XYZ file of C-alpha atoms in Angstrom:
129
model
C 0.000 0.000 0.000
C 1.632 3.363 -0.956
C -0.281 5.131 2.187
C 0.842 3.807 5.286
C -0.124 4.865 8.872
C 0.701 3.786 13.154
C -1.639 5.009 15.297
C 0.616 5.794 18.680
C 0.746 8.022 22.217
C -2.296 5.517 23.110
C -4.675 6.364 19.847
C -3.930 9.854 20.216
C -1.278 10.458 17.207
C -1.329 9.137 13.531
C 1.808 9.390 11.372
C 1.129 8.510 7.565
C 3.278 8.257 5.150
C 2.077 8.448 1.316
C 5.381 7.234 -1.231
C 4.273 7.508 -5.152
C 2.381 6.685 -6.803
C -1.259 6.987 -4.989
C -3.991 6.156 -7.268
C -7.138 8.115 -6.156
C -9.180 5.259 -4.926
C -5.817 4.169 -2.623
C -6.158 7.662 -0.771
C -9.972 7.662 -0.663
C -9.404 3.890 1.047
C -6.929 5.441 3.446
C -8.890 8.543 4.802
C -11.930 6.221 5.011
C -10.369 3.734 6.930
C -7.757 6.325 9.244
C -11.007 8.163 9.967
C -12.723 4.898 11.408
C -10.363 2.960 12.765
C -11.125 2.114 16.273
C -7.598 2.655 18.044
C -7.861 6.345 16.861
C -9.026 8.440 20.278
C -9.285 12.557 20.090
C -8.378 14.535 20.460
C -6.135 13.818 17.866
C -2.733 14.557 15.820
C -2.266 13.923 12.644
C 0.945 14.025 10.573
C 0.688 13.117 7.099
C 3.962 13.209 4.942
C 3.252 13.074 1.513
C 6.613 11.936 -0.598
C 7.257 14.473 -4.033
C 5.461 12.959 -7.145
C 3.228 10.732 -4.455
C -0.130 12.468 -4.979
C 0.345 13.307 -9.078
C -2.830 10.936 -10.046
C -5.297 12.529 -7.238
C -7.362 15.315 -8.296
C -9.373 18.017 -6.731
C -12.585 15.660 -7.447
C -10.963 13.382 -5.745
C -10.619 15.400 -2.580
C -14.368 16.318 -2.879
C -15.108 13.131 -2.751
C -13.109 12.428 0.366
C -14.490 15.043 1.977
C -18.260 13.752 1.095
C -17.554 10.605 2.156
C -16.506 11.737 5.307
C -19.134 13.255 6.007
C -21.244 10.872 4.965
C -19.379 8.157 7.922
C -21.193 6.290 10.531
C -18.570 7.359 13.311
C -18.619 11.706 14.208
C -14.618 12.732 13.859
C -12.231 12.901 16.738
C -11.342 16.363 17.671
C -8.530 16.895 15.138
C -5.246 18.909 13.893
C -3.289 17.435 11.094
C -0.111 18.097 9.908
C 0.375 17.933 5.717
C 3.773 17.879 4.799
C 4.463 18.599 1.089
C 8.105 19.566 -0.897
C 7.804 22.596 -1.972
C 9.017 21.176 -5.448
C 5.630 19.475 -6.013
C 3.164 21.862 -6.516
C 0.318 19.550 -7.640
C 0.244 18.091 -4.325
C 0.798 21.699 -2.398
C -2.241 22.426 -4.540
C -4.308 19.582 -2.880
C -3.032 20.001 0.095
C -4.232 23.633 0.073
C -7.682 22.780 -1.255
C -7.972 20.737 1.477
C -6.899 22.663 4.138
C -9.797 25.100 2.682
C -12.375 22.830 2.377
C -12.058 21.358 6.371
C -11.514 24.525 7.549
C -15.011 25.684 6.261
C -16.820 22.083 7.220
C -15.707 21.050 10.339
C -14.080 21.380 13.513
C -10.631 19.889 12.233
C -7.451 22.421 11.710
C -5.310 21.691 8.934
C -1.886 23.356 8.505
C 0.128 22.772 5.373
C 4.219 22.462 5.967
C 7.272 21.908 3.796
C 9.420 20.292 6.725
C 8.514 17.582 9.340
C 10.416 19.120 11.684
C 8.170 22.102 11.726
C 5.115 20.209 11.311
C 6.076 18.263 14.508
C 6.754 21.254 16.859
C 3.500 22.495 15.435
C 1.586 18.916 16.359
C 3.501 19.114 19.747
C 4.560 15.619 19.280
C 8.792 14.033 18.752
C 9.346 10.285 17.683
């Protein structure tokens, strides 16, 4: 699977990693099944690391669709900040990542803040590994 995830810090932190390529129904598959899965407790911390080139076959209809789905879930999400870490190099994926940033940000209660360094990211989540 080209998105992989732990769930640590006792359900309270997720670190994902997504390598190239992701085909669009791979990512909807893993933000369904993060979002759901039962060692997740909020609030939560979420730092997703998405690899240069990694997101080039996902679209912005693809991210609508995420988000629909979403909302669309049988479980009501964890209280929720997530990290997106994107090279500055790949702007398709900075793109996405700033589309979605926009669209939770309007729709929910989740914060979304887009980096170019883990590092960063990580102070910002308040967690280390």
């Amino acid at each position: 699977m080209p998105i992989t995830y732990d769930i640590l810090n006792d359900g309270h932190y997720i670190h994902a990693i997504a390598t190239a390529p992701v085909t669009s129904e791979e990512f909807i598959e893993y933000e369904l099944t993060h979002a759901s899965d039962a060692r997740a407790a909020g609030p939560l911390s979420e730092l997703f690391e998405v690899r240069h080139g990694a997101c080039n076959d996902i679209s912005i209809d693809d991210m609508k669709e995420i988000l629909q789905k979403r909302k669309e879930g049988e479980k009501p999400p964890h209280s929720h900040r997530c990290a997106v870490v994107v090279s500055p190099h790949d702007a398709h994926a900075w793109d996405l990542a700033q589309f979605y940033r926009g669209m939770v940000t309007l729709h929910s209660e989740e914060n979304v803040i887009v980096f170019a360094t883990v590092d960063v990211a990580r102070i910002w989540l308040g967690v280390r590994e």
